[in-house]
Coordinates of N, CA, C and O (backbone and C1' of nucleotides) in Angstrom, one line a residue:
Chain A
M1 N 33.1 15.3 -30.4 CA 31.8 15.2 -30.3 C 31.5 16.6 -30.7 O 32.1 17.6 -30.1
P2 N 30.4 16.9 -31.6 CA 30.0 18.2 -31.8 C 29.5 19.1 -30.7 O 28.4 18.2 -30.0
N3 N 29.0 20.2 -31.0 CA 28.2 20.6 -29.8 C 27.0 21.4 -30.8 O 27.1 21.1 -32.0
Y4 N 25.9 21.8 -30.3 CA 24.4 21.8 -31.1 C 24.4 23.3 -30.7 O 24.2 23.9 -29.9
W5 N 23.6 23.9 -31.6 CA 23.2 25.0 -31.7 C 21.5 25.5 -32.4 O 21.5 24.6 -33.3
L6 N 21.4 26.6 -32.2 CA 20.2 27.0 -33.2 C 20.3 28.3 -33.4 O 20.4 29.2 -32.5
M7 N 20.0 28.8 -35.0 CA 20.2 29.9 -35.2 C 19.0 30.5 -36.0 O 18.6 29.5 -37.0
K8 N 18.7 31.5 -35.8 CA 17.5 32.0 -36.4 C 17.7 32.8 -37.5 O 18.6 33.7 -37.7
S9 N 16.6 32.9 -38.5 CA 16.8 34.0 -39.6 C 15.5 34.0 -40.3 O 14.6 33.2 -40.3
E10 N 15.2 35.2 -40.5 CA 14.0 35.7 -41.2 C 14.1 34.9 -42.7 O 15.1 35.4 -43.6
P11 N 13.2 34.3 -43.3 CA 13.3 33.7 -44.2 C 13.4 34.7 -45.9 O 14.0 34.5 -46.9
D12 N 12.7 35.8 -45.4 CA 12.5 37.2 -46.5 C 14.1 37.4 -46.5 O 14.6 37.7 -47.6
A13 N 15.0 37.2 -45.6 CA 16.1 37.8 -45.8 C 17.3 37.1 -46.1 O 18.3 36.9 -46.8
F14 N 17.3 35.8 -45.5 CA 18.4 34.6 -45.7 C 17.4 33.2 -45.4 O 17.0 33.0 -44.2
S15 N 16.9 32.2 -46.1 CA 16.3 31.2 -45.9 C 16.9 29.8 -46.0 O 18.3 29.8 -46.7
I16 N 16.1 28.7 -45.8 CA 17.4 27.5 -45.9 C 17.3 27.3 -47.2 O 18.8 26.8 -47.7
D17 N 16.3 27.8 -48.0 CA 16.8 27.2 -49.4 C 17.7 28.0 -50.3 O 18.4 27.9 -51.0
D18 N 17.9 29.3 -49.3 CA 19.0 30.3 -49.8 C 20.6 29.5 -49.6 O 21.3 29.3 -50.4
L19 N 20.4 28.8 -48.5 CA 21.6 28.2 -48.1 C 21.6 27.0 -48.6 O 22.8 26.7 -49.1
K20 N 20.8 26.4 -49.3 CA 20.9 25.1 -50.0 C 21.4 25.4 -51.4 O 22.5 24.8 -51.9
R21 N 21.1 26.6 -51.8 CA 21.6 26.7 -53.0 C 23.0 27.4 -53.3 O 23.5 27.0 -54.3
L22 N 23.4 28.2 -52.0 CA 24.9 28.6 -52.0 C 25.9 27.6 -51.4 O 26.9 27.9 -51.5
T23 N 25.3 26.5 -51.0 CA 25.9 25.4 -50.2 C 26.7 26.1 -48.9 O 26.4 25.1 -47.9
Q24 N 27.3 27.0 -48.8 CA 27.7 27.6 -48.0 C 27.5 29.2 -47.9 O 27.6 29.7 -48.5
S25 N 27.6 29.7 -46.5 CA 27.5 31.3 -46.8 C 28.0 31.6 -45.1 O 27.9 31.2 -44.1
P26 N 28.3 33.0 -45.1 CA 28.6 33.5 -43.8 C 27.7 33.9 -43.3 O 26.5 34.1 -44.1
W27 N 27.3 33.8 -41.6 CA 26.5 34.1 -41.3 C 26.5 35.9 -40.5 O 27.1 35.7 -39.4
D28 N 26.2 36.8 -41.2 CA 26.6 37.9 -41.0 C 25.7 38.6 -40.4 O 24.6 38.3 -40.3
G29 N 25.6 39.7 -39.9 CA 24.8 40.8 -39.2 C 24.4 40.4 -37.8 O 23.4 41.4 -37.2
V30 N 25.0 39.6 -36.9 CA 24.5 39.3 -35.6 C 25.2 40.7 -35.1 O 26.3 41.1 -35.0
R31 N 24.3 41.1 -34.1 CA 24.4 42.3 -33.3 C 24.2 42.3 -32.2 O 23.4 43.1 -31.3
N32 N 24.3 41.3 -31.5 CA 23.9 40.9 -29.9 C 24.8 40.3 -29.4 O 25.3 39.3 -29.7
Y33 N 25.6 41.1 -28.2 CA 26.4 40.2 -27.6 C 26.7 38.6 -27.2 O 27.3 38.2 -27.3
Q34 N 25.2 38.4 -26.8 CA 25.3 37.2 -26.3 C 25.4 36.1 -27.6 O 26.0 34.9 -27.1
A35 N 24.8 36.3 -28.2 CA 24.7 35.3 -29.6 C 26.0 35.3 -30.2 O 26.5 34.5 -30.6
R36 N 26.9 36.6 -30.5 CA 28.2 36.8 -30.6 C 29.1 36.1 -29.8 O 29.8 34.9 -30.3
N37 N 28.8 35.8 -28.5 CA 29.7 35.1 -27.7 C 29.7 33.5 -28.0 O 30.6 32.7 -28.1
F38 N 28.1 33.1 -28.5 CA 27.9 31.8 -28.8 C 28.5 31.4 -30.0 O 29.4 30.4 -29.9
M39 N 28.7 32.5 -31.0 CA 29.1 31.8 -32.1 C 30.7 31.8 -31.8 O 31.4 31.1 -32.7
K40 N 31.4 32.6 -30.9 CA 32.9 32.6 -30.8 C 33.2 31.0 -30.5 O 34.0 30.6 -30.3
E41 N 32.0 30.5 -29.7 CA 32.4 29.2 -29.1 C 32.2 28.1 -29.9 O 32.5 27.0 -29.9
M42 N 31.8 28.3 -31.1 CA 31.1 27.3 -32.5 C 32.9 26.7 -32.9 O 33.8 27.6 -32.9
K43 N 32.4 25.4 -33.1 CA 33.7 24.8 -33.4 C 33.5 23.9 -34.9 O 32.0 23.7 -35.1
I44 N 34.3 23.9 -35.9 CA 34.0 23.3 -37.3 C 33.4 21.5 -36.7 O 33.5 21.0 -36.1
D45 N 32.3 21.9 -37.8 CA 31.2 20.4 -37.7 C 29.9 20.5 -36.5 O 29.4 19.6 -36.4
D46 N 30.3 21.6 -35.8 CA 29.0 21.4 -34.8 C 27.8 21.6 -35.7 O 27.7 22.4 -36.9
L47 N 26.7 21.2 -35.1 CA 25.4 21.0 -35.7 C 24.3 22.1 -35.3 O 24.7 22.5 -34.1
I48 N 23.7 22.7 -36.7 CA 22.8 23.8 -36.4 C 21.5 23.6 -36.6 O 21.2 23.2 -38.0
F49 N 20.4 23.9 -35.8 CA 19.2 23.7 -36.3 C 18.9 25.1 -37.0 O 19.2 26.0 -36.5
F50 N 18.5 25.3 -38.1 CA 18.0 26.6 -38.6 C 16.6 26.8 -38.7 O 16.0 26.1 -38.8
Y51 N 16.5 28.0 -38.1 CA 15.5 28.3 -37.9 C 14.7 29.4 -38.3 O 15.2 30.3 -38.7
H52 N 13.2 29.3 -39.0 CA 12.8 30.5 -39.7 C 12.3 31.5 -38.4 O 11.4 30.8 -38.2
S53 N 12.3 32.5 -38.7 CA 11.6 33.5 -37.6 C 10.8 34.5 -38.2 O 11.0 34.7 -39.4
S54 N 9.9 35.1 -37.7 CA 9.1 36.5 -38.1 C 8.5 36.2 -39.5 O 8.3 36.4 -40.2
C55 N 7.9 34.8 -39.5 CA 7.1 34.3 -40.7 C 5.9 33.0 -40.1 O 6.0 33.1 -38.5
S56 N 5.1 32.7 -40.9 CA 4.2 32.0 -40.2 C 4.2 30.6 -41.0 O 3.5 30.6 -42.5
P57 N 3.9 29.6 -40.3 CA 4.7 29.7 -39.0 C 6.0 29.3 -39.1 O 7.1 29.1 -39.6
A58 N 6.6 30.0 -37.6 CA 7.7 30.0 -37.2 C 8.5 28.7 -36.9 O 7.5 28.1 -36.0
G59 N 9.7 28.2 -37.3 CA 10.0 26.9 -36.4 C 11.3 26.5 -37.2 O 12.0 27.2 -37.9
I60 N 11.7 25.3 -36.7 CA 12.9 24.6 -37.4 C 12.7 24.0 -38.7 O 12.0 23.4 -39.1
V61 N 13.5 24.4 -39.8 CA 13.1 23.9 -40.9 C 14.3 23.1 -41.8 O 14.1 22.5 -42.7
G62 N 15.4 22.7 -40.8 CA 16.7 22.0 -41.2 C 17.7 22.0 -40.6 O 17.6 22.5 -39.5
V63 N 19.1 21.5 -41.0 CA 20.2 21.2 -40.4 C 21.4 22.0 -41.1 O 21.1 21.8 -42.4
A64 N 22.2 22.7 -40.6 CA 23.4 23.3 -41.0 C 24.4 22.7 -40.0 O 24.1 22.5 -38.7
K65 N 25.6 23.3 -40.6 CA 26.9 23.0 -39.7 C 27.7 24.0 -40.0 O 27.9 24.9 -41.3
V66 N 28.6 24.2 -38.9 CA 29.4 25.0 -38.8 C 30.8 25.0 -39.9 O 31.2 23.8 -39.7
C67 N 31.2 25.5 -40.8 CA 32.5 25.1 -41.5 C 33.3 26.1 -41.8 O 34.3 26.1 -42.3
K68 N 33.3 27.3 -41.0 CA 34.4 28.3 -40.5 C 34.0 28.5 -39.4 O 33.0 29.2 -39.0
E69 N 35.0 29.0 -38.3 CA 34.8 29.4 -37.2 C 35.1 30.8 -36.9 O 35.6 31.4 -38.1
A70 N 34.6 31.4 -36.0 CA 34.3 32.9 -35.7 C 35.5 33.9 -36.2 O 36.6 33.6 -35.9
Y71 N 35.0 34.7 -37.1 CA 36.1 36.1 -37.6 C 35.2 36.9 -37.7 O 34.2 37.3 -37.7
P72 N 36.1 38.2 -37.9 CA 35.5 39.6 -37.7 C 34.5 39.8 -38.8 O 34.7 39.3 -40.0
D73 N 33.2 40.3 -38.4 CA 32.4 40.5 -39.5 C 32.5 41.9 -40.2 O 32.4 42.8 -39.8
H74 N 32.7 41.8 -41.2 CA 33.6 43.0 -42.1 C 32.1 43.6 -42.6 O 32.7 45.2 -42.4
T75 N 31.1 43.4 -42.3 CA 29.9 44.3 -42.8 C 29.9 45.4 -41.6 O 29.5 46.5 -41.7
S76 N 30.4 45.1 -40.4 CA 30.2 46.0 -39.3 C 30.9 47.4 -39.4 O 30.6 48.5 -38.6
W77 N 32.2 47.4 -40.5 CA 32.7 48.6 -40.6 C 32.7 49.2 -41.9 O 33.3 49.3 -42.6
D78 N 31.3 48.4 -42.8 CA 30.9 48.8 -44.2 C 30.0 50.1 -44.2 O 28.8 49.6 -43.8
P79 N 30.4 51.1 -44.3 CA 29.1 52.1 -43.8 C 27.9 52.0 -45.0 O 26.8 52.6 -44.6
N80 N 27.9 51.4 -45.9 CA 26.9 51.1 -47.0 C 25.8 49.9 -46.5 O 25.3 49.3 -47.0
S81 N 26.8 48.9 -45.3 CA 26.2 48.0 -44.9 C 25.2 48.1 -44.2 O 24.8 49.2 -43.0
A82 N 23.6 47.6 -44.1 CA 22.5 48.0 -42.9 C 23.2 47.1 -41.7 O 22.8 47.7 -40.7
Y83 N 24.3 46.8 -41.5 CA 24.8 46.0 -40.4 C 25.7 46.9 -39.4 O 26.6 46.6 -38.9
F84 N 26.1 48.3 -40.4 CA 27.3 49.1 -40.4 C 27.2 49.5 -38.6 O 26.1 50.1 -38.2
D85 N 28.6 49.3 -38.0 CA 28.5 49.8 -36.7 C 29.9 50.8 -36.6 O 31.0 50.3 -36.5
A86 N 29.6 51.6 -36.3 CA 30.7 53.0 -36.1 C 31.9 52.6 -34.9 O 32.9 53.1 -35.0
K87 N 31.5 51.5 -34.0 CA 32.6 51.4 -32.9 C 33.0 50.2 -33.5 O 34.1 49.5 -32.9
S88 N 32.9 49.4 -34.5 CA 33.8 48.3 -35.2 C 34.4 48.6 -35.9 O 33.9 49.3 -37.2
T89 N 35.8 48.1 -35.8 CA 36.8 48.4 -36.9 C 37.5 47.4 -37.1 O 37.7 46.5 -36.5
P90 N 38.4 47.2 -38.6 CA 39.2 46.0 -38.9 C 40.3 46.1 -37.8 O 40.6 44.7 -37.4
E91 N 40.7 46.9 -37.2 CA 41.5 47.1 -35.9 C 41.2 46.5 -34.8 O 42.0 45.8 -34.1
K92 N 40.1 46.6 -34.6 CA 39.4 46.5 -33.4 C 37.8 46.0 -33.3 O 37.0 46.7 -33.2
P93 N 37.8 44.8 -33.9 CA 36.3 44.4 -34.6 C 35.7 44.3 -33.3 O 36.1 43.3 -32.3
R94 N 34.2 44.4 -33.3 CA 33.2 44.4 -32.3 C 32.3 43.2 -32.6 O 32.1 42.1 -31.8
W95 N 32.6 42.7 -33.7 CA 31.4 41.6 -34.1 C 31.9 40.9 -34.8 O 32.7 41.3 -35.8
F96 N 31.2 39.4 -34.8 CA 32.1 38.5 -35.3 C 30.8 37.5 -35.9 O 29.4 37.4 -35.9
M97 N 31.2 36.7 -36.7 CA 30.5 35.5 -37.8 C 31.3 34.4 -37.3 O 32.4 34.2 -37.7
V98 N 30.2 33.5 -38.0 CA 30.8 31.8 -38.8 C 30.4 31.8 -39.9 O 29.5 32.6 -40.4
D99 N 30.8 30.5 -40.6 CA 30.2 30.4 -41.7 C 29.9 29.0 -41.6 O 30.0 28.5 -41.0
V100 N 28.4 28.9 -42.4 CA 27.6 27.6 -42.2 C 27.4 26.8 -43.3 O 27.4 27.6 -44.3
A101 N 27.3 25.6 -43.7 CA 27.1 24.7 -44.6 C 25.8 24.1 -44.7 O 25.4 23.7 -43.3
F102 N 25.3 24.1 -45.8 CA 23.9 23.6 -45.6 C 23.8 21.8 -45.5 O 25.0 21.1 -45.9
V103 N 23.5 21.5 -44.8 CA 23.5 19.9 -44.4 C 22.0 19.4 -44.7 O 22.2 18.3 -45.4
E104 N 20.6 19.6 -44.4 CA 19.5 18.9 -44.9 C 18.2 20.1 -44.6 O 18.3 21.0 -43.8
K105 N 17.8 19.9 -45.3 CA 16.1 20.4 -45.5 C 15.2 19.8 -45.2 O 14.9 18.7 -45.6
W106 N 14.3 19.9 -43.8 CA 13.4 18.8 -43.4 C 12.2 18.9 -44.5 O 11.9 20.1 -45.0
S107 N 11.1 18.0 -44.5 CA 10.2 18.0 -45.5 C 9.0 18.5 -44.9 O 8.4 19.0 -45.8
S108 N 9.2 18.7 -43.5 CA 8.0 19.7 -43.1 C 8.5 20.7 -41.9 O 9.7 20.1 -41.3
I109 N 8.0 21.5 -41.7 CA 8.3 22.6 -40.8 C 8.0 22.2 -39.4 O 7.4 21.4 -39.1
L110 N 9.1 22.2 -38.5 CA 8.8 21.7 -37.0 C 8.4 23.0 -36.2 O 9.3 23.8 -36.1
T111 N 7.2 23.5 -36.0 CA 6.6 24.6 -35.5 C 7.0 24.9 -34.3 O 7.4 24.1 -33.6
L112 N 7.5 26.1 -33.8 CA 7.5 26.7 -32.6 C 6.3 26.2 -31.7 O 6.5 25.9 -30.5
A113 N 5.2 26.4 -32.1 CA 4.2 25.7 -31.3 C 4.1 24.2 -30.9 O 4.1 24.2 -29.9
E114 N 4.4 23.5 -32.0 CA 4.7 22.0 -31.7 C 5.9 21.8 -30.2 O 5.7 21.1 -29.8
L115 N 7.0 22.9 -30.8 CA 8.0 22.7 -29.9 C 7.6 23.1 -28.5 O 7.8 22.6 -27.5
K116 N 6.9 23.6 -28.4 CA 6.2 24.3 -27.1 C 5.6 23.5 -26.3 O 5.2 23.0 -25.4
Q117 N 5.0 22.3 -27.1 CA 4.1 21.3 -26.6 C 4.8 20.3 -26.1 O 4.1 19.6 -25.5
S118 N 6.0 20.1 -26.1 CA 6.4 19.3 -25.7 C 7.2 19.2 -24.3 O 8.0 20.2 -24.2
P119 N 6.8 18.9 -23.1 CA 7.2 19.1 -21.6 C 8.7 18.7 -21.6 O 9.5 19.6 -21.1
A120 N 9.1 17.7 -22.7 CA 10.7 17.6 -23.0 C 11.5 18.8 -23.3 O 12.6 18.6 -23.0
L121 N 10.9 19.8 -23.7 CA 11.6 20.8 -24.1 C 11.1 22.0 -23.4 O 11.5 23.2 -23.7
A122 N 10.6 22.0 -22.5 CA 10.2 23.1 -21.4 C 11.4 24.1 -21.1 O 11.2 25.1 -21.2
D123 N 12.4 23.7 -20.7 CA 13.4 23.9 -20.3 C 14.6 24.7 -21.6 O 15.5 25.6 -21.4
M124 N 14.3 24.8 -22.9 CA 14.9 25.0 -24.2 C 14.9 26.4 -23.9 O 13.9 27.1 -23.7
V125 N 16.1 27.0 -24.4 CA 16.0 28.8 -24.3 C 15.0 29.2 -25.2 O 14.3 30.3 -25.2
L126 N 14.8 28.6 -26.9 CA 13.7 28.9 -27.5 C 12.7 29.1 -27.2 O 11.7 30.2 -27.2
T127 N 12.1 28.1 -26.4 CA 10.8 28.5 -25.8 C 10.2 29.2 -24.6 O 9.2 29.1 -24.2
Q128 N 11.3 29.4 -24.1 CA 11.3 30.7 -23.0 C 10.5 31.5 -23.3 O 10.9 32.4 -24.4
K129 N 9.9 32.2 -22.2 CA 8.7 33.7 -22.9 C 9.8 34.7 -22.8 O 10.7 34.7 -22.1
G130 N 9.4 35.4 -23.9 CA 10.7 36.8 -23.8 C 11.7 36.4 -24.5 O 12.8 37.4 -24.8
N131 N 12.2 35.3 -24.9 CA 13.7 35.1 -25.3 C 13.7 35.6 -26.9 O 12.8 35.3 -27.6
R132 N 14.5 36.5 -26.9 CA 14.9 36.7 -28.5 C 16.4 36.4 -29.0 O 16.5 37.3 -30.3
L133 N 17.1 35.8 -28.4 CA 18.2 35.3 -28.8 C 18.2 34.8 -30.5 O 17.4 34.0 -30.6
S134 N 19.3 35.2 -31.2 CA 19.1 34.7 -32.6 C 20.2 33.5 -32.5 O 19.8 32.7 -33.5
V135 N 21.0 33.3 -31.5 CA 21.8 32.2 -31.7 C 21.9 31.8 -30.4 O 21.9 32.5 -29.1
M136 N 21.6 30.3 -30.3 CA 21.6 29.4 -28.8 C 21.9 28.3 -28.7 O 22.2 27.7 -29.8
P137 N 22.5 27.8 -27.7 CA 23.0 26.6 -27.5 C 21.8 25.5 -27.4 O 20.4 26.2 -26.9
I138 N 21.9 24.3 -27.9 CA 20.9 23.1 -27.7 C 21.8 22.0 -27.1 O 22.7 21.6 -27.4
S139 N 21.2 21.2 -26.0 CA 21.7 20.5 -25.3 C 21.4 19.2 -26.3 O 21.0 19.4 -27.4
S140 N 22.7 18.7 -26.0 CA 22.3 17.1 -26.8 C 21.1 16.4 -26.6 O 20.7 15.6 -27.4
D141 N 20.6 16.2 -25.3 CA 19.2 15.7 -25.0 C 17.9 16.5 -26.0 O 17.4 15.5 -26.7
E142 N 18.3 17.7 -26.4 CA 17.2 18.6 -26.7 C 17.4 18.2 -28.4 O 16.4 18.0 -29.2
W143 N 18.8 17.9 -28.7 CA 19.2 17.6 -30.1 C 18.2 16.2 -30.5 O 17.7 16.4 -31.7
D144 N 18.9 15.6 -29.8 CA 18.4 13.9 -30.1 C 16.6 13.8 -30.1 O 16.1 13.1 -30.6
Y145 N 16.0 14.5 -29.2 CA 14.6 14.5 -28.8 C 14.0 15.1 -30.2 O 13.2 14.8 -31.0
I146 N 14.7 16.1 -30.6 CA 13.9 17.0 -31.6 C 14.2 16.1 -33.1 O 13.2 16.1 -33.6
T147 N 15.3 15.8 -33.2 CA 15.8 14.8 -34.4 C 14.7 13.5 -34.6 O 14.3 13.0 -35.6
A148 N 14.5 13.2 -33.2 CA 13.6 11.9 -33.1 C 12.2 12.3 -33.4 O 11.5 11.4 -34.1
I149 N 11.9 13.3 -33.1 CA 10.3 14.0 -33.2 C 10.3 13.4 -35.1 O 9.2 13.1 -35.7
L150 N 11.1 14.0 -35.8 CA 11.1 14.2 -37.3 C 11.1 12.5 -37.6 O 10.5 12.3 -39.2
K151 N 11.4 11.7 -37.1 CA 11.5 10.2 -37.4 C 10.2 9.5 -37.4 O 10.1 8.2 -37.6
K152 N 9.3 10.1 -36.3 CA 8.1 9.5 -36.0 C 7.2 9.5 -37.3 O 7.2 10.5 -38.2
Chain B
dG1 P 0.9 47.6 -41.5 O5' 0.1 47.7 -39.8 C5' -1.4 47.6 -40.0 C4' -1.7 47.0 -38.6 C3' -1.0 47.9 -37.5 O3' -1.9 48.1 -36.4 C1' -0.1 45.8 -37.2
dC2 P -1.5 49.4 -35.4 O5' -1.4 48.1 -34.0 C5' -2.3 47.0 -33.9 C4' -2.1 46.2 -32.8 C3' -1.4 47.1 -31.6 O3' -2.0 46.5 -30.3 C1' 0.0 45.2 -32.1
dC3 P -1.9 47.3 -29.0 O5' -0.5 46.6 -28.2 C5' -1.2 45.2 -28.0 C4' 0.2 44.4 -27.5 C3' 1.1 45.6 -26.6 O3' 1.6 44.6 -25.7 C1' 2.4 44.9 -28.5
dA4 P 1.4 44.7 -24.1 O5' 1.8 43.5 -23.7 C5' 1.9 42.2 -24.0 C4' 3.2 41.3 -23.5 C3' 4.0 41.9 -22.7 O3' 4.7 40.6 -22.4 C1' 5.2 42.2 -24.7
dA5 P 5.7 40.5 -20.9 O5' 6.9 40.4 -21.4 C5' 7.3 39.3 -22.5 C4' 8.7 39.6 -22.7 C3' 9.6 40.1 -21.7 O3' 11.0 39.1 -21.9 C1' 10.0 41.7 -23.5
dC6 P 11.9 39.2 -20.7 O5' 13.4 40.0 -21.4 C5' 13.4 39.3 -23.0 C4' 14.5 40.5 -23.4 C3' 15.0 40.9 -22.7 O3' 16.4 40.2 -23.1 C1' 14.3 42.6 -23.9
dG7 P 17.9 40.9 -22.5 O5' 18.4 42.0 -23.4 C5' 18.6 41.8 -25.2 C4' 19.3 43.0 -25.6 C3' 20.4 43.7 -24.6 O3' 21.6 43.7 -25.9 C1' 19.0 45.2 -24.9
dT8 P 23.0 44.5 -25.2 O5' 22.7 46.1 -25.8 C5' 22.3 46.5 -27.1 C4' 21.9 47.7 -26.9 C3' 23.3 48.5 -26.6 O3' 23.6 49.7 -27.2 C1' 21.2 49.3 -25.3
dT9 P 24.6 50.8 -27.1 O5' 24.0 52.2 -26.4 C5' 23.0 52.6 -27.4 C4' 22.4 53.7 -26.7 C3' 23.6 54.6 -26.3 O3' 23.4 55.9 -27.0 C1' 22.0 54.4 -24.7
dG10 P 24.6 56.9 -26.9 O5' 23.7 58.0 -25.8 C5' 22.3 58.3 -25.8 C4' 22.3 58.9 -24.4 C3' 23.3 59.8 -23.9 O3' 23.0 60.9 -23.0 C1' 23.0 58.2 -22.1
dG11 P 23.2 62.3 -23.1 O5' 22.8 63.2 -21.9 C5' 21.4 63.0 -21.8 C4' 20.6 62.8 -20.5 C3' 21.2 63.8 -19.4 O3' 20.4 64.5 -18.7 C1' 21.6 61.9 -18.9
dC12 P 21.0 65.7 -17.8 O5' 21.2 65.4 -16.5 C5' 20.1 64.9 -15.6 C4' 20.8 64.0 -14.3 C3' 22.1 64.7 -13.7 O3' 21.5 65.5 -12.8 C1' 22.5 62.4 -14.1
Chain C
dG1 P 29.9 50.0 -11.1 O5' 29.1 51.3 -10.3 C5' 28.1 51.5 -9.4 C4' 27.1 51.7 -9.5 C3' 25.7 50.7 -10.0 O3' 24.6 50.7 -9.0 C1' 25.8 52.8 -11.1
dC2 P 23.4 50.2 -9.5 O5' 22.3 50.7 -9.5 C5' 21.9 52.2 -8.8 C4' 21.5 53.0 -9.5 C3' 20.1 52.4 -10.0 O3' 18.6 53.1 -9.6 C1' 21.0 53.7 -11.9
dC3 P 17.2 52.6 -9.6 O5' 16.8 53.0 -11.0 C5' 16.8 54.7 -11.4 C4' 16.4 54.9 -12.6 C3' 15.5 53.7 -13.2 O3' 14.2 54.4 -13.8 C1' 17.0 53.8 -14.6
dA4 P 13.1 54.8 -13.8 O5' 12.5 55.9 -14.8 C5' 13.1 57.1 -14.8 C4' 13.4 57.2 -16.2 C3' 12.1 57.3 -17.3 O3' 12.0 58.2 -18.1 C1' 14.2 56.1 -17.9
dA5 P 10.7 58.2 -19.2 O5' 11.5 58.1 -20.3 C5' 12.6 59.1 -20.6 C4' 13.3 58.4 -21.9 C3' 12.2 58.0 -23.2 O3' 12.6 58.9 -24.3 C1' 13.7 56.1 -22.7
dC6 P 11.9 58.7 -25.5 O5' 12.4 58.1 -26.5 C5' 13.8 58.0 -26.5 C4' 14.1 56.8 -27.2 C3' 13.7 55.9 -28.3 O3' 14.3 56.1 -29.7 C1' 14.2 54.4 -26.8
dG7 P 13.7 56.1 -31.2 O5' 14.6 54.0 -30.9 C5' 15.6 54.3 -31.2 C4' 16.0 52.8 -31.4 C3' 15.3 52.2 -32.6 O3' 16.1 51.1 -33.3 C1' 14.9 50.6 -30.5
dT8 P 15.8 50.1 -34.5 O5' 15.6 48.7 -33.7 C5' 16.7 48.3 -33.3 C4' 16.7 46.9 -32.8 C3' 15.8 46.0 -33.7 O3' 16.3 44.7 -33.9 C1' 14.3 46.1 -31.9
dT9 P 16.4 43.6 -34.9 O5' 15.7 42.5 -34.2 C5' 16.3 42.2 -32.7 C4' 15.1 41.3 -32.1 C3' 14.3 40.2 -33.1 O3' 14.8 38.9 -32.4 C1' 12.9 41.5 -31.8
dG10 P 14.4 37.5 -32.8 O5' 13.0 37.2 -33.0 C5' 12.4 36.8 -32.0 C4' 11.1 37.0 -31.9 C3' 10.6 36.3 -33.4 O3' 9.4 35.6 -33.0 C1' 9.4 38.4 -32.8
dG11 P 9.4 33.9 -33.6 O5' 7.9 33.5 -32.6 C5' 7.8 33.8 -31.2 C4' 6.4 33.9 -31.2 C3' 5.4 33.4 -31.7 O3' 4.2 33.4 -30.4 C1' 5.3 35.7 -32.0
dC12 P 3.4 32.2 -30.9 O5' 2.2 32.9 -31.1 C5' 1.6 33.8 -30.2 C4' 0.6 34.9 -31.0 C3' -0.4 34.4 -32.2 O3' -1.4 33.8 -31.4 C1' 0.5 36.4 -32.5

DNA sequence: GCCAACGTTGGC
DNA sequence: GCCAACGTTGGC
């Protein structure tokens, strides 16, 4: 049984088209403890909703899956990286990442506005006011409901 | 570009 | 340990 997740990315920085082109990619740059802890829970073949944020419209654009479980994010000790954190070292890494693989890109975006309209999704982390998590769990019910919307 | 909401930092 | 100040996220 896979677990389900949602991961946000700004399409200007890394989009689902980028992932499709690369086939798979490290998910680096997460610098939030809660998001990091969720990544540490991820297992191979867990499924991920790929979400485009800070764009118009924001929403879920497709599916990816975990292809490498959590390991230290080396960009955290690279002084030339935008994600550098002086408190993270190879000996004592503070930040972790997973690798994700492309699964599918949907023919249309499932927008945040649409997700918010579904009473069945009212308890989703994503739709909660003020939520800013970039990595979050999705329940199997939510996963099934959302993927069913697409088939209508 | 605005701004609400949140997480982190650091003084005390 | 509290909490004000600050920086960031991300929808609109």
